[in-house]
mmCIF file of C-alpha atoms in Angstrom:
data_model
loop_
_atom_site.group_PDB
_atom_site.id
_atom_site.type_symbol
_atom_site.label_atom_id
_atom_site.label_comp_id
_atom_site.label_asym_id
_atom_site.label_seq_id
_atom_site.Cartn_x
_atom_site.Cartn_y
_atom_site.Cartn_z
ATOM 1 C CA MET A 204 76.303 25.743 161.891
ATOM 2 C CA ASP A 205 78.236 28.377 163.831
ATOM 3 C CA ARG A 206 81.110 26.621 165.560
ATOM 4 C CA ALA A 207 82.822 29.819 166.712
ATOM 5 C CA SER A 208 80.705 29.937 169.880
ATOM 6 C CA ASP A 209 81.974 26.460 170.827
ATOM 7 C CA TYR A 210 85.500 27.790 171.352
ATOM 8 C CA GLY A 211 84.338 30.337 173.923
ATOM 9 C CA SER A 212 82.786 27.755 176.185
ATOM 10 C CA GLU A 213 86.168 26.314 177.201
ATOM 11 C CA GLY A 214 87.824 29.620 178.047
ATOM 12 C CA TRP A 215 89.884 29.821 174.835
ATOM 13 C CA GLY A 216 87.604 32.221 172.949
ATOM 14 C CA PHE A 217 88.742 34.091 169.897
ATOM 15 C CA GLU A 218 89.212 37.310 171.864
ATOM 16 C CA PHE A 219 91.536 35.534 174.315
ATOM 17 C CA LEU A 220 93.554 33.993 171.503
ATOM 18 C CA ARG A 221 93.671 37.281 169.609
ATOM 19 C CA ALA A 222 94.817 39.134 172.745
ATOM 20 C CA ARG A 223 97.424 36.461 173.488
ATOM 21 C CA PHE A 224 98.763 36.538 169.902
ATOM 22 C CA PHE A 225 98.833 40.348 169.956
ATOM 23 C CA TYR A 226 100.848 40.336 173.190
ATOM 24 C CA ILE A 227 103.383 37.820 171.896
ATOM 25 C CA VAL A 228 103.863 39.570 168.565
ATOM 26 C CA MET A 229 103.957 43.094 169.989
ATOM 27 C CA ASP A 230 106.532 42.041 172.562
ATOM 28 C CA ASP A 231 108.891 40.596 169.932
ATOM 29 C CA HIS A 232 110.968 43.672 169.176
ATOM 30 C CA THR A 233 113.425 41.716 167.045
ATOM 31 C CA LEU A 234 110.650 40.761 164.630
ATOM 32 C CA TRP A 235 109.698 44.380 163.986
ATOM 33 C CA MET A 236 113.318 45.565 163.887
ATOM 34 C CA ARG A 237 113.910 43.147 161.019
ATOM 35 C CA PHE A 238 111.298 45.080 159.038
ATOM 36 C CA ALA A 239 113.139 48.311 159.858
ATOM 37 C CA LEU A 240 116.340 46.673 158.579
ATOM 38 C CA GLN A 241 114.538 45.848 155.317
ATOM 39 C CA GLU A 242 113.793 49.552 154.975
ATOM 40 C CA ALA A 243 117.448 50.366 155.703
ATOM 41 C CA ARG A 244 118.499 48.053 152.870
ATOM 42 C CA LYS A 245 116.157 49.960 150.526
ATOM 43 C CA ALA A 246 117.962 53.174 151.459
ATOM 44 C CA ARG A 247 121.371 51.541 150.938
ATOM 45 C CA ASP A 248 120.302 50.312 147.497
ATOM 46 C CA LYS A 249 119.527 53.945 146.592
ATOM 47 C CA ASN A 250 122.963 55.030 147.851
ATOM 48 C CA GLU A 251 121.319 56.695 150.857
ATOM 49 C CA VAL A 252 122.573 56.351 154.430
ATOM 50 C CA PRO A 253 120.987 52.999 155.357
ATOM 51 C CA ILE A 254 118.520 53.840 158.089
ATOM 52 C CA GLY A 255 115.041 52.340 158.167
ATOM 53 C CA ALA A 256 111.982 52.745 160.336
ATOM 54 C CA VAL A 257 108.576 51.145 160.816
ATOM 55 C CA ILE A 258 105.673 52.093 163.049
ATOM 56 C CA VAL A 259 103.552 49.303 164.509
ATOM 57 C CA HIS A 260 99.973 49.619 165.752
ATOM 58 C CA GLU A 261 97.861 46.715 167.007
ATOM 59 C CA GLY A 262 100.214 44.101 165.608
ATOM 60 C CA ARG A 263 100.639 45.516 162.101
ATOM 61 C CA ILE A 264 102.920 47.965 160.357
ATOM 62 C CA ILE A 265 101.089 51.202 159.604
ATOM 63 C CA GLY A 266 104.066 53.308 158.546
ATOM 64 C CA ARG A 267 107.381 52.685 156.821
ATOM 65 C CA GLY A 268 110.268 54.871 155.872
ATOM 66 C CA HIS A 269 113.883 54.858 154.833
ATOM 67 C CA ASN A 270 116.303 57.705 154.333
ATOM 68 C CA LEU A 271 115.660 59.698 151.167
ATOM 69 C CA VAL A 272 117.672 62.840 151.969
ATOM 70 C CA GLU A 273 119.839 62.632 148.828
ATOM 71 C CA THR A 274 117.078 61.384 146.541
ATOM 72 C CA LEU A 275 114.666 64.151 147.516
ATOM 73 C CA GLN A 276 117.353 66.726 148.361
ATOM 74 C CA ASP A 277 115.394 67.276 151.552
ATOM 75 C CA PRO A 278 117.205 67.440 154.904
ATOM 76 C CA THR A 279 114.004 66.350 156.686
ATOM 77 C CA ALA A 280 113.566 63.147 154.659
ATOM 78 C CA HIS A 281 114.823 60.931 157.479
ATOM 79 C CA ALA A 282 113.426 57.414 157.846
ATOM 80 C CA GLU A 283 111.528 58.306 161.017
ATOM 81 C CA MET A 284 109.926 61.421 159.510
ATOM 82 C CA LEU A 285 108.707 59.490 156.467
ATOM 83 C CA ALA A 286 107.402 56.658 158.652
ATOM 84 C CA ILE A 287 105.515 59.141 160.849
ATOM 85 C CA THR A 288 103.866 60.728 157.805
ATOM 86 C CA SER A 289 102.954 57.299 156.457
ATOM 87 C CA ALA A 290 101.499 56.180 159.807
ATOM 88 C CA ALA A 291 99.521 59.405 160.265
ATOM 89 C CA ASN A 292 98.032 58.916 156.805
ATOM 90 C CA SER A 293 97.222 55.296 157.624
ATOM 91 C CA LEU A 294 95.362 56.212 160.819
ATOM 92 C CA ALA A 295 94.017 59.504 159.439
ATOM 93 C CA SER A 296 95.298 61.156 162.606
ATOM 94 C CA TRP A 297 98.427 62.990 163.673
ATOM 95 C CA ARG A 298 98.135 61.360 167.090
ATOM 96 C CA LEU A 299 99.962 58.064 166.943
ATOM 97 C CA ASP A 300 98.999 56.914 170.427
ATOM 98 C CA ASP A 301 99.450 53.196 171.129
ATOM 99 C CA THR A 302 102.144 52.772 168.493
ATOM 100 C CA ILE A 303 105.768 51.730 168.612
ATOM 101 C CA LEU A 304 108.480 53.187 166.383
ATOM 102 C CA TYR A 305 111.278 50.825 165.367
ATOM 103 C CA VAL A 306 114.336 52.462 163.829
ATOM 104 C CA THR A 307 117.770 51.065 163.047
ATOM 105 C CA LEU A 308 119.677 54.109 164.389
ATOM 106 C CA GLU A 309 118.938 56.260 167.424
ATOM 107 C CA PRO A 310 116.790 59.207 166.294
ATOM 108 C CA CYS A 311 118.315 62.680 165.967
ATOM 109 C CA SER A 312 116.860 65.729 167.704
ATOM 110 C CA MET A 313 114.608 66.636 164.729
ATOM 111 C CA CYS A 314 113.154 63.137 164.555
ATOM 112 C CA THR A 315 112.823 62.776 168.316
ATOM 113 C CA GLY A 316 110.911 66.056 168.423
ATOM 114 C CA ALA A 317 108.555 64.827 165.703
ATOM 115 C CA ILE A 318 108.126 61.487 167.502
ATOM 116 C CA LEU A 319 107.106 63.282 170.691
ATOM 117 C CA LEU A 320 104.767 65.654 168.851
ATOM 118 C CA ALA A 321 103.123 62.656 167.172
ATOM 119 C CA ARG A 322 102.604 61.153 170.652
ATOM 120 C CA ILE A 323 104.439 57.923 169.835
ATOM 121 C CA PRO A 324 104.900 56.434 173.314
ATOM 122 C CA THR A 325 107.726 53.970 172.598
ATOM 123 C CA ILE A 326 110.922 54.260 170.566
ATOM 124 C CA VAL A 327 112.886 51.082 169.870
ATOM 125 C CA PHE A 328 116.235 51.483 168.149
ATOM 126 C CA GLY A 329 119.173 49.326 167.181
ATOM 127 C CA ALA A 330 122.444 51.260 167.082
ATOM 128 C CA THR A 331 123.277 54.285 169.210
ATOM 129 C CA ASP A 332 124.368 57.532 167.562
ATOM 130 C CA PRO A 333 126.991 59.214 169.754
ATOM 131 C CA ARG A 334 127.151 62.286 167.465
ATOM 132 C CA TYR A 335 123.474 63.118 166.936
ATOM 133 C CA GLY A 336 121.398 60.667 168.990
ATOM 134 C CA ALA A 337 118.683 62.420 170.978
ATOM 135 C CA CYS A 338 117.507 59.480 173.065
ATOM 136 C CA GLY A 339 120.371 59.610 175.529
ATOM 137 C CA SER A 340 123.585 59.256 173.519
ATOM 138 C CA ALA A 341 124.465 62.828 172.466
ATOM 139 C CA VAL A 342 121.493 64.559 174.102
ATOM 140 C CA GLN A 343 118.312 63.510 175.857
ATOM 141 C CA ILE A 344 115.131 64.894 174.339
ATOM 142 C CA ALA A 345 112.841 61.859 174.592
ATOM 143 C CA ASN A 346 112.725 61.946 178.394
ATOM 144 C CA THR A 347 113.438 65.447 179.581
ATOM 145 C CA ASP A 348 111.579 67.030 182.476
ATOM 146 C CA SER A 349 111.210 70.310 180.580
ATOM 147 C CA LEU A 350 108.730 68.755 178.122
ATOM 148 C CA ASP A 351 105.234 67.530 178.901
ATOM 149 C CA VAL A 352 105.509 64.509 176.575
ATOM 150 C CA HIS A 353 107.913 61.607 176.929
ATOM 151 C CA ALA A 354 108.690 58.335 175.211
ATOM 152 C CA ASN A 355 109.855 55.004 176.563
ATOM 153 C CA ILE A 356 113.204 54.055 175.069
ATOM 154 C CA ILE A 357 114.299 50.515 174.261
ATOM 155 C CA ARG A 358 117.797 50.382 172.815
ATOM 156 C CA GLY A 359 120.130 47.797 171.365
ATOM 157 C CA ILE A 360 117.622 45.611 169.496
ATOM 158 C CA LEU A 361 119.559 43.809 166.739
ATOM 159 C CA GLU A 362 122.354 46.288 167.401
ATOM 160 C CA PRO A 363 125.098 44.285 165.621
ATOM 161 C CA GLU A 364 123.071 44.100 162.383
ATOM 162 C CA CYS A 365 122.037 47.752 162.609
ATOM 163 C CA LYS A 366 125.660 48.851 163.145
ATOM 164 C CA LYS A 367 127.019 46.590 160.422
ATOM 165 C CA ILE A 368 124.817 47.944 157.639
ATOM 166 C CA LEU A 369 126.001 51.469 158.494
ATOM 167 C CA GLN A 370 129.653 50.492 158.860
ATOM 168 C CA ASP A 371 129.635 48.589 155.559
ATOM 169 C CA PHE A 372 127.968 51.517 153.783
ATOM 170 C CA PHE A 373 130.511 54.063 154.985
ATOM 171 C CA ALA A 374 133.435 51.693 154.329
ATOM 172 C CA GLU A 375 132.211 51.386 150.736
ATOM 173 C CA ILE A 376 131.903 55.179 150.428
ATOM 174 C CA ARG A 377 135.500 55.586 151.659
ATOM 175 C CA ARG A 378 136.717 52.817 149.355
ATOM 176 C CA ARG A 379 135.149 54.527 146.343
ATOM 177 C CA GLY A 380 136.418 57.906 147.461
ATOM 178 C CA ASP A 381 132.965 59.547 147.379
#
């Protein structure tokens, strides 16, 4: 017997519940930022600057990345760039419409450019980067009138944790004298 149809008769059909769950989960930026922090810890464990990123689409992570600049000896191997590549492969499309990028540190100009070119509509980050941040701290690339693509910016999600992992990493580097 198919009991699934019974749930629809009272107004609480599966599609309603799925849509409601999707809204709740997608709106919980702290949940997704915790996954980005997991990626940052992977970078730290490899003695890389601890920055992590995840890209979320329809309530699931489709791309992950953490800094691998030193490991790969590649100046473009930033967490965001690797997450974008992973997400594009996952969707089999360079257009990452209807996704959200979560990253522990404000993206630099290279990463912000790639985010815009990939059509990611929302950037959520933890800590600001006053030296290189391109989402309003050092420069503003994500929302400039001179470009025809823009991204919504949500800043400060789990900022204390995102700052602390970076501060602890650089304190350890100074302590060791690297």
